[in-house]
Short mmCIF file of N, CA and C in Angstrom, two decimals:
data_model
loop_
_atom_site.label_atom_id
_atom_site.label_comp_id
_atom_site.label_asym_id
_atom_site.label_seq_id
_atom_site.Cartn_x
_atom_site.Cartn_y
_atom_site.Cartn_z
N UNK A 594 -53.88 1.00 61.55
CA UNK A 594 -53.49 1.77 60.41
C UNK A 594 -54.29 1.27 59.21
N UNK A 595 -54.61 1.92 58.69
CA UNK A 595 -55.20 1.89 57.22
C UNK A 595 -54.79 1.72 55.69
N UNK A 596 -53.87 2.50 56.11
CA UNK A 596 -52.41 2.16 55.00
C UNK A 596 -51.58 2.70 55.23
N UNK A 597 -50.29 2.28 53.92
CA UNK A 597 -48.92 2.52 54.01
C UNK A 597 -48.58 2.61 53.15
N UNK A 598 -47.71 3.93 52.66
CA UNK A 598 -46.54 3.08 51.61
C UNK A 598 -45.16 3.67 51.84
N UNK A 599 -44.44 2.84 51.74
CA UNK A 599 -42.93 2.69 51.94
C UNK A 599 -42.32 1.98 50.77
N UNK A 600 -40.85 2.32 51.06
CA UNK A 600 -40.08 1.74 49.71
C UNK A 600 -39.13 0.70 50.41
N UNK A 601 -39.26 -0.80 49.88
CA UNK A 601 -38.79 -1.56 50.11
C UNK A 601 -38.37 -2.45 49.29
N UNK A 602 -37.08 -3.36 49.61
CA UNK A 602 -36.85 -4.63 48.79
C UNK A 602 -37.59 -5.28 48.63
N UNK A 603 -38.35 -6.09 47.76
CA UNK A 603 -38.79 -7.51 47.85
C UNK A 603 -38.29 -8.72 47.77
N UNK A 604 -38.78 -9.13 48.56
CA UNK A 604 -40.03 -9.05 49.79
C UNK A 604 -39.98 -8.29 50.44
N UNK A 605 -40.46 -6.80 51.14
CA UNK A 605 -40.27 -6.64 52.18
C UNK A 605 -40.71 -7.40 53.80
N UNK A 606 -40.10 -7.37 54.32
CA UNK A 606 -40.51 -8.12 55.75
C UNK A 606 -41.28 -7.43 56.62
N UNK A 607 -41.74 -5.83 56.66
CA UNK A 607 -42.56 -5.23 56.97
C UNK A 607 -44.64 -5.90 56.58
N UNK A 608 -44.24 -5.96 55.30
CA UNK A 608 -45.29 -6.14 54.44
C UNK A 608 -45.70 -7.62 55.04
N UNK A 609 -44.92 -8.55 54.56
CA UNK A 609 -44.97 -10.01 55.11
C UNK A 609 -45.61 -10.01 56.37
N UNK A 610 -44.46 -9.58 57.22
CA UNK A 610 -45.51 -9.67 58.68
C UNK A 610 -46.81 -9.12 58.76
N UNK A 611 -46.74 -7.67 58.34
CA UNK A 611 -48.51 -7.17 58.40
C UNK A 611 -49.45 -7.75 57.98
N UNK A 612 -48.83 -8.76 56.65
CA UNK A 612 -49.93 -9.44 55.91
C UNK A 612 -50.53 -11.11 57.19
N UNK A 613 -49.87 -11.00 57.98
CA UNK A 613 -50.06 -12.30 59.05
C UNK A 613 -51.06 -11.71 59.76
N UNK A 614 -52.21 -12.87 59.81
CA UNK A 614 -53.23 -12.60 60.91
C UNK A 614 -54.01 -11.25 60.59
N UNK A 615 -53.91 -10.92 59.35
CA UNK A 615 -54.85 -9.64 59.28
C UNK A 615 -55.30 -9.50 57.75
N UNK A 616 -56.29 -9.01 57.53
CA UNK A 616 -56.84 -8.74 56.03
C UNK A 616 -55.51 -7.89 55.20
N UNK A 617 -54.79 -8.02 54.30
CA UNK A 617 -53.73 -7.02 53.70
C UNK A 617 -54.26 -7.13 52.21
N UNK A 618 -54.69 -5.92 51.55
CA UNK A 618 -54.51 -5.91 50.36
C UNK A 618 -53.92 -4.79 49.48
N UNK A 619 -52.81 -4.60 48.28
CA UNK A 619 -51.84 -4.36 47.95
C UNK A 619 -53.05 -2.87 47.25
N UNK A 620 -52.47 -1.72 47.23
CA UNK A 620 -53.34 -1.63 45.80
C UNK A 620 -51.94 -0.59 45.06
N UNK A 621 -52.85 -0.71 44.01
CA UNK A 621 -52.60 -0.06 42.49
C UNK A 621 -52.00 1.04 42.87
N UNK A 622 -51.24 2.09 42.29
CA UNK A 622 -51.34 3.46 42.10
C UNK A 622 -51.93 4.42 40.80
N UNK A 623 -52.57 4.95 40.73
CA UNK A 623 -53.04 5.69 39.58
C UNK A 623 -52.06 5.65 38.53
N UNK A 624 -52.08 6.05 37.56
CA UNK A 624 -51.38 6.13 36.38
C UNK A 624 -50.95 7.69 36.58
N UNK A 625 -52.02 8.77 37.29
CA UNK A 625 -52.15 10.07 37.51
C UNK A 625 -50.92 10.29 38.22
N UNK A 626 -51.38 9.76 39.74
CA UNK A 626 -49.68 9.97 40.33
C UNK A 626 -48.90 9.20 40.41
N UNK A 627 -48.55 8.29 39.74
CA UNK A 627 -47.28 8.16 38.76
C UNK A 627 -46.65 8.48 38.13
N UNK A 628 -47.36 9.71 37.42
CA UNK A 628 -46.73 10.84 36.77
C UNK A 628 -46.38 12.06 37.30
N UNK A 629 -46.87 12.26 38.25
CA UNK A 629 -46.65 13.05 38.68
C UNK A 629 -45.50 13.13 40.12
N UNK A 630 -45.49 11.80 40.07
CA UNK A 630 -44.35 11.59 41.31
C UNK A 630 -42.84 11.35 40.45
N UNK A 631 -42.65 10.86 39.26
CA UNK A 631 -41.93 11.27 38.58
C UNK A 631 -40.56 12.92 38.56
N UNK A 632 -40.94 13.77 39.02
CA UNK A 632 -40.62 14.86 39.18
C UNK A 632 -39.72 14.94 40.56
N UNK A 633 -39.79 13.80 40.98
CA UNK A 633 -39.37 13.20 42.58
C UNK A 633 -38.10 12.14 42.27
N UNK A 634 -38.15 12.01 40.54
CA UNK A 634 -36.99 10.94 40.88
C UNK A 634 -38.30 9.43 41.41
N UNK A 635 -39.02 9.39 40.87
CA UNK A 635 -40.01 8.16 41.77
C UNK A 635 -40.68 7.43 40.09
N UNK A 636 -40.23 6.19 40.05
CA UNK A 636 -40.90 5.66 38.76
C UNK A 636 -42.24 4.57 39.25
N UNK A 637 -42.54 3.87 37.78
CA UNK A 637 -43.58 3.17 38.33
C UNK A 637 -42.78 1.26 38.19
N UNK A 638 -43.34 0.53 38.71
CA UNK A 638 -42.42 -0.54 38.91
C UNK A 638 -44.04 -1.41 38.92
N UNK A 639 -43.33 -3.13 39.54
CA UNK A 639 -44.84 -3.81 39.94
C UNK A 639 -43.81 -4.51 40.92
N UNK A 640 -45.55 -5.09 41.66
CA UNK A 640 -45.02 -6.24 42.45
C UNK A 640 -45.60 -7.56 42.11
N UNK A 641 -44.62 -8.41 41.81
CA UNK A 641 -45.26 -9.79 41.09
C UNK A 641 -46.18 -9.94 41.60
N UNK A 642 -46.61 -10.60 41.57
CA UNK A 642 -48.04 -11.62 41.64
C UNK A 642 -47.24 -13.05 42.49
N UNK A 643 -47.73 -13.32 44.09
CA UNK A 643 -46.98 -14.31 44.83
C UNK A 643 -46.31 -13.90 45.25
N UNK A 644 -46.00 -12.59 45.26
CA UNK A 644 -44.83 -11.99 46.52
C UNK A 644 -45.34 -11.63 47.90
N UNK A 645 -46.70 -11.35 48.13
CA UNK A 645 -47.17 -11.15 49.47
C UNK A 645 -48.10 -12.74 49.65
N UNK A 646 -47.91 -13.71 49.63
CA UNK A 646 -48.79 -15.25 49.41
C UNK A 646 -50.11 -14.90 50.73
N UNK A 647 -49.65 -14.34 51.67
CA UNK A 647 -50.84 -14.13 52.33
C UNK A 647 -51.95 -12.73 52.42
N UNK A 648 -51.71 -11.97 51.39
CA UNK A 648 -52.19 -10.69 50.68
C UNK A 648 -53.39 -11.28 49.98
N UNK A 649 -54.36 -10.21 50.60
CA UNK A 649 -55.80 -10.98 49.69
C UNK A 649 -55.77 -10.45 48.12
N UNK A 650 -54.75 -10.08 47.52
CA UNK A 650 -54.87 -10.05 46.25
C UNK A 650 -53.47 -10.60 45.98
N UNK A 651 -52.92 -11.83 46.48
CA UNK A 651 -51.64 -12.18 46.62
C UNK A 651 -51.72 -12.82 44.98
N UNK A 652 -52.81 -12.93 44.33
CA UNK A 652 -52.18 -13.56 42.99
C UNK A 652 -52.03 -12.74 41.57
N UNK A 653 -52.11 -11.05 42.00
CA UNK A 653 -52.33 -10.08 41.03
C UNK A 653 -50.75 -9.26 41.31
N UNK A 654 -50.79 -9.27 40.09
CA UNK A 654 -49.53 -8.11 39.86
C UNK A 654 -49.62 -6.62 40.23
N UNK A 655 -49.07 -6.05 40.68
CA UNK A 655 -49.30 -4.46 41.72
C UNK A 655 -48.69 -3.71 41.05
N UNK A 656 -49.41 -2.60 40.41
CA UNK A 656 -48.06 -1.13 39.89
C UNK A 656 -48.35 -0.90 41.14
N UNK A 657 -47.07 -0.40 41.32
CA UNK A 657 -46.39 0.98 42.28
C UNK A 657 -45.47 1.73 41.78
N UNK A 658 -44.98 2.49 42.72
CA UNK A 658 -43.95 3.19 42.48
C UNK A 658 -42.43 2.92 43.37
N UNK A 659 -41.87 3.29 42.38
CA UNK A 659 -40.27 2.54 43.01
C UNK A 659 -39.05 3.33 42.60
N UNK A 660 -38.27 3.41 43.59
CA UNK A 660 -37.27 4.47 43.18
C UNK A 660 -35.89 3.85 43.98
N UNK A 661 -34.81 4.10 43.55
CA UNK A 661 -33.70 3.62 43.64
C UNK A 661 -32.84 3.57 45.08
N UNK A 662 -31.96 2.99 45.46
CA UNK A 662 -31.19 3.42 46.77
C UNK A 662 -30.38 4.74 46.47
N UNK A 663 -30.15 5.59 47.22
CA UNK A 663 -29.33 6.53 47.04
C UNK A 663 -28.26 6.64 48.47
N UNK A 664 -27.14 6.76 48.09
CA UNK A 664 -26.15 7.15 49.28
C UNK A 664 -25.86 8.54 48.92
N UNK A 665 -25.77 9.02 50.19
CA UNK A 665 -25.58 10.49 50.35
C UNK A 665 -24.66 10.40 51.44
N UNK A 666 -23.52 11.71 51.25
CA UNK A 666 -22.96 12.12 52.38
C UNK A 666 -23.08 13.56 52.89
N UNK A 667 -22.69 13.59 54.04
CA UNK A 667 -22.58 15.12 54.39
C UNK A 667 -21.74 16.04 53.61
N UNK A 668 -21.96 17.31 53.02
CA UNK A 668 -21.05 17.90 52.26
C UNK A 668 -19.89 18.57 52.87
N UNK A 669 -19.75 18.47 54.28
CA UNK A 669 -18.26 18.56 55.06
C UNK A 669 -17.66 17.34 55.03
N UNK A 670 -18.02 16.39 53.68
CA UNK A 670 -17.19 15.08 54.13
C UNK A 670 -16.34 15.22 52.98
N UNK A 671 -15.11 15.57 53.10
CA UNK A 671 -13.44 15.48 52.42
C UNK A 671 -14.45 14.41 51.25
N UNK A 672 -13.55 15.18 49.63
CA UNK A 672 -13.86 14.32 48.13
C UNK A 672 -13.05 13.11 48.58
N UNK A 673 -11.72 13.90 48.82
CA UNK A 673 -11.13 12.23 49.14
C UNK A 673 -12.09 10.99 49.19
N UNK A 674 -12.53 11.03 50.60
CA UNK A 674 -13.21 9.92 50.97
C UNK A 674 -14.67 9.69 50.56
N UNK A 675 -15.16 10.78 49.81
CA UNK A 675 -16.57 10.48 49.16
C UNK A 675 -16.04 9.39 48.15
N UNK A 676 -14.71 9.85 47.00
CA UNK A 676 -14.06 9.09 46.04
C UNK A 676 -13.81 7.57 46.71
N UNK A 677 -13.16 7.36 47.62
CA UNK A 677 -12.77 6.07 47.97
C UNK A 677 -14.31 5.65 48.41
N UNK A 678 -15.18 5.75 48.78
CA UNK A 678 -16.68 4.85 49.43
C UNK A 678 -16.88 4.62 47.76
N UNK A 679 -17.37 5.46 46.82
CA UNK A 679 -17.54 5.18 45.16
C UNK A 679 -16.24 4.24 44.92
N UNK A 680 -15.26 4.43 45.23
CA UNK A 680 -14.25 3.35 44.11
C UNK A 680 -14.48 2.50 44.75
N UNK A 681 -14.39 1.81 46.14
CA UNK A 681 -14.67 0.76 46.62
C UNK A 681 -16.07 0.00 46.24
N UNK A 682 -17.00 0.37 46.12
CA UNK A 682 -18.27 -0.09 46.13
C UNK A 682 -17.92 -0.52 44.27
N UNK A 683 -17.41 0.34 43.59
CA UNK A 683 -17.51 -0.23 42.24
C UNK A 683 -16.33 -1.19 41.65
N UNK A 684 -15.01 -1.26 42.47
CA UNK A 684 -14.38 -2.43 42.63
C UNK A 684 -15.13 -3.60 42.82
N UNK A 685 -16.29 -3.64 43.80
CA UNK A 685 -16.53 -4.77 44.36
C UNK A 685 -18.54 -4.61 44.00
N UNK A 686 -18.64 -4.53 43.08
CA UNK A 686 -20.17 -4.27 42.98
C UNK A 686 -20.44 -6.32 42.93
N UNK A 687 -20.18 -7.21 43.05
CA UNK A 687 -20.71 -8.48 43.24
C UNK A 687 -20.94 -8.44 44.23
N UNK A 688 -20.14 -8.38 45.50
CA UNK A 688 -20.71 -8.18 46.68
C UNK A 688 -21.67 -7.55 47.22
N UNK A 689 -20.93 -5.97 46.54
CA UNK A 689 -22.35 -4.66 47.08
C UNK A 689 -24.07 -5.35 46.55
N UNK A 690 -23.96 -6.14 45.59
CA UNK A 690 -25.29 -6.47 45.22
C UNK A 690 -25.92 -7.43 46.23
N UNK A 691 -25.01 -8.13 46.96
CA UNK A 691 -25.54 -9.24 47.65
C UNK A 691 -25.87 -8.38 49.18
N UNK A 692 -25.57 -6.94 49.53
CA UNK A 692 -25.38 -6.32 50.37
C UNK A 692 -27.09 -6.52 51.10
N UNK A 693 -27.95 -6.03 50.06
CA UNK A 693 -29.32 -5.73 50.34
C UNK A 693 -29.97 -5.81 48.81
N UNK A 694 -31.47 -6.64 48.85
CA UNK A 694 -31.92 -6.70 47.48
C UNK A 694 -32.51 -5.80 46.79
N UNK A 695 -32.18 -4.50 47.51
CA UNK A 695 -32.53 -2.95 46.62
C UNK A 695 -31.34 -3.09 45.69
N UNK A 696 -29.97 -3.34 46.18
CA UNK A 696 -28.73 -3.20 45.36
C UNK A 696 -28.30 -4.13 44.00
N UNK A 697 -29.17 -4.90 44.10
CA UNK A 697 -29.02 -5.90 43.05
C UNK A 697 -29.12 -5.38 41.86
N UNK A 698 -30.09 -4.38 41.44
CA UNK A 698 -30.09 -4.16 39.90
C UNK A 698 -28.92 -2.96 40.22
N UNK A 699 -28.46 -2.23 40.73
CA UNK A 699 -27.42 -1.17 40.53
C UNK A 699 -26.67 -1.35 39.47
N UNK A 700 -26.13 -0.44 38.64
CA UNK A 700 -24.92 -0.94 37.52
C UNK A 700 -24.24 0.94 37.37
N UNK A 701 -22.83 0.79 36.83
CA UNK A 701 -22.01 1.83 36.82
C UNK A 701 -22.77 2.80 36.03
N UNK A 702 -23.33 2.62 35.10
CA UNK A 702 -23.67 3.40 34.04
C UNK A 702 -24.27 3.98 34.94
N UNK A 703 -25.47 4.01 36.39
CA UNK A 703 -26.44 4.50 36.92
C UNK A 703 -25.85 5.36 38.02
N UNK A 704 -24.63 5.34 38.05
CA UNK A 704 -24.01 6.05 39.49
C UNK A 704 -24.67 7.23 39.83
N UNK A 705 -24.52 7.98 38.83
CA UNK A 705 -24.54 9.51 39.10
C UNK A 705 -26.22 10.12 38.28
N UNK A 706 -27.35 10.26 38.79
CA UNK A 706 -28.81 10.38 38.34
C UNK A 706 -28.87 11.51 39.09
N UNK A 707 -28.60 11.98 39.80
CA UNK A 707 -28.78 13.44 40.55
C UNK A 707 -27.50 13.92 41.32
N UNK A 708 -27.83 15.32 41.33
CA UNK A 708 -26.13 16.07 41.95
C UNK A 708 -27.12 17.60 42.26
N UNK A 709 -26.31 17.88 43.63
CA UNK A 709 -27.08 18.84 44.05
C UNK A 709 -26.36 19.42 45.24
#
């Protein structure tokens, strides 16, 4: 493969491993489609500098693009229980953060960014 891009926590462990035993280098995204992926709900983010250590540009900071976790349910699934998965998760958002390190920046104010 030639490239990839996927949306992952960092570190991802995808990335890590690929970067073993093989040339890996991170790149940039345009400024162009960055803007234009925007329209997707897709922002621009970085990846530190030392997050891939075996990435041949492992000591440069990376724009990409980065976009949020989203939970979705099926729309035959009873409000009831859409309501209780939301009240539970925001009862207990210390935990939910420790769930997976996409969830860590989550906060209430951000619940609701799209409806459809």
């Amino acid at each position: 493969m030639d490239s990839v891009f996927t949306f992952l926590a960092l570190p991802g462990a995808a990335i890590t491993e690929a970067s073993i035993g093989r040339s890996l280098r991170l790149i940039n995204f345009p400024a162009d489609v960055l803007q234009s992926l925007k329209q997707y709900g897709i922002e621009s983010g970085k990846i530190p500098a030392g997050t891939y250590p075996k990435a041949a540009n492992a000591n440069e900071e990376v724009v990409t693009a980065v976009a949020g976790s989203v939970i979705l349910v099926n729309k035959n699934v009873a409000d009831d229980v859409t309501y209780r998965i939301a009240k539970t998760i925001h009862e207990n958002l210390d935990q939910f953060h420790k769930i997976h390190g996409s969830l860590a920046p989550y906060q209430l104010k951000d619940a609701i960014t799209a409806w459809g």
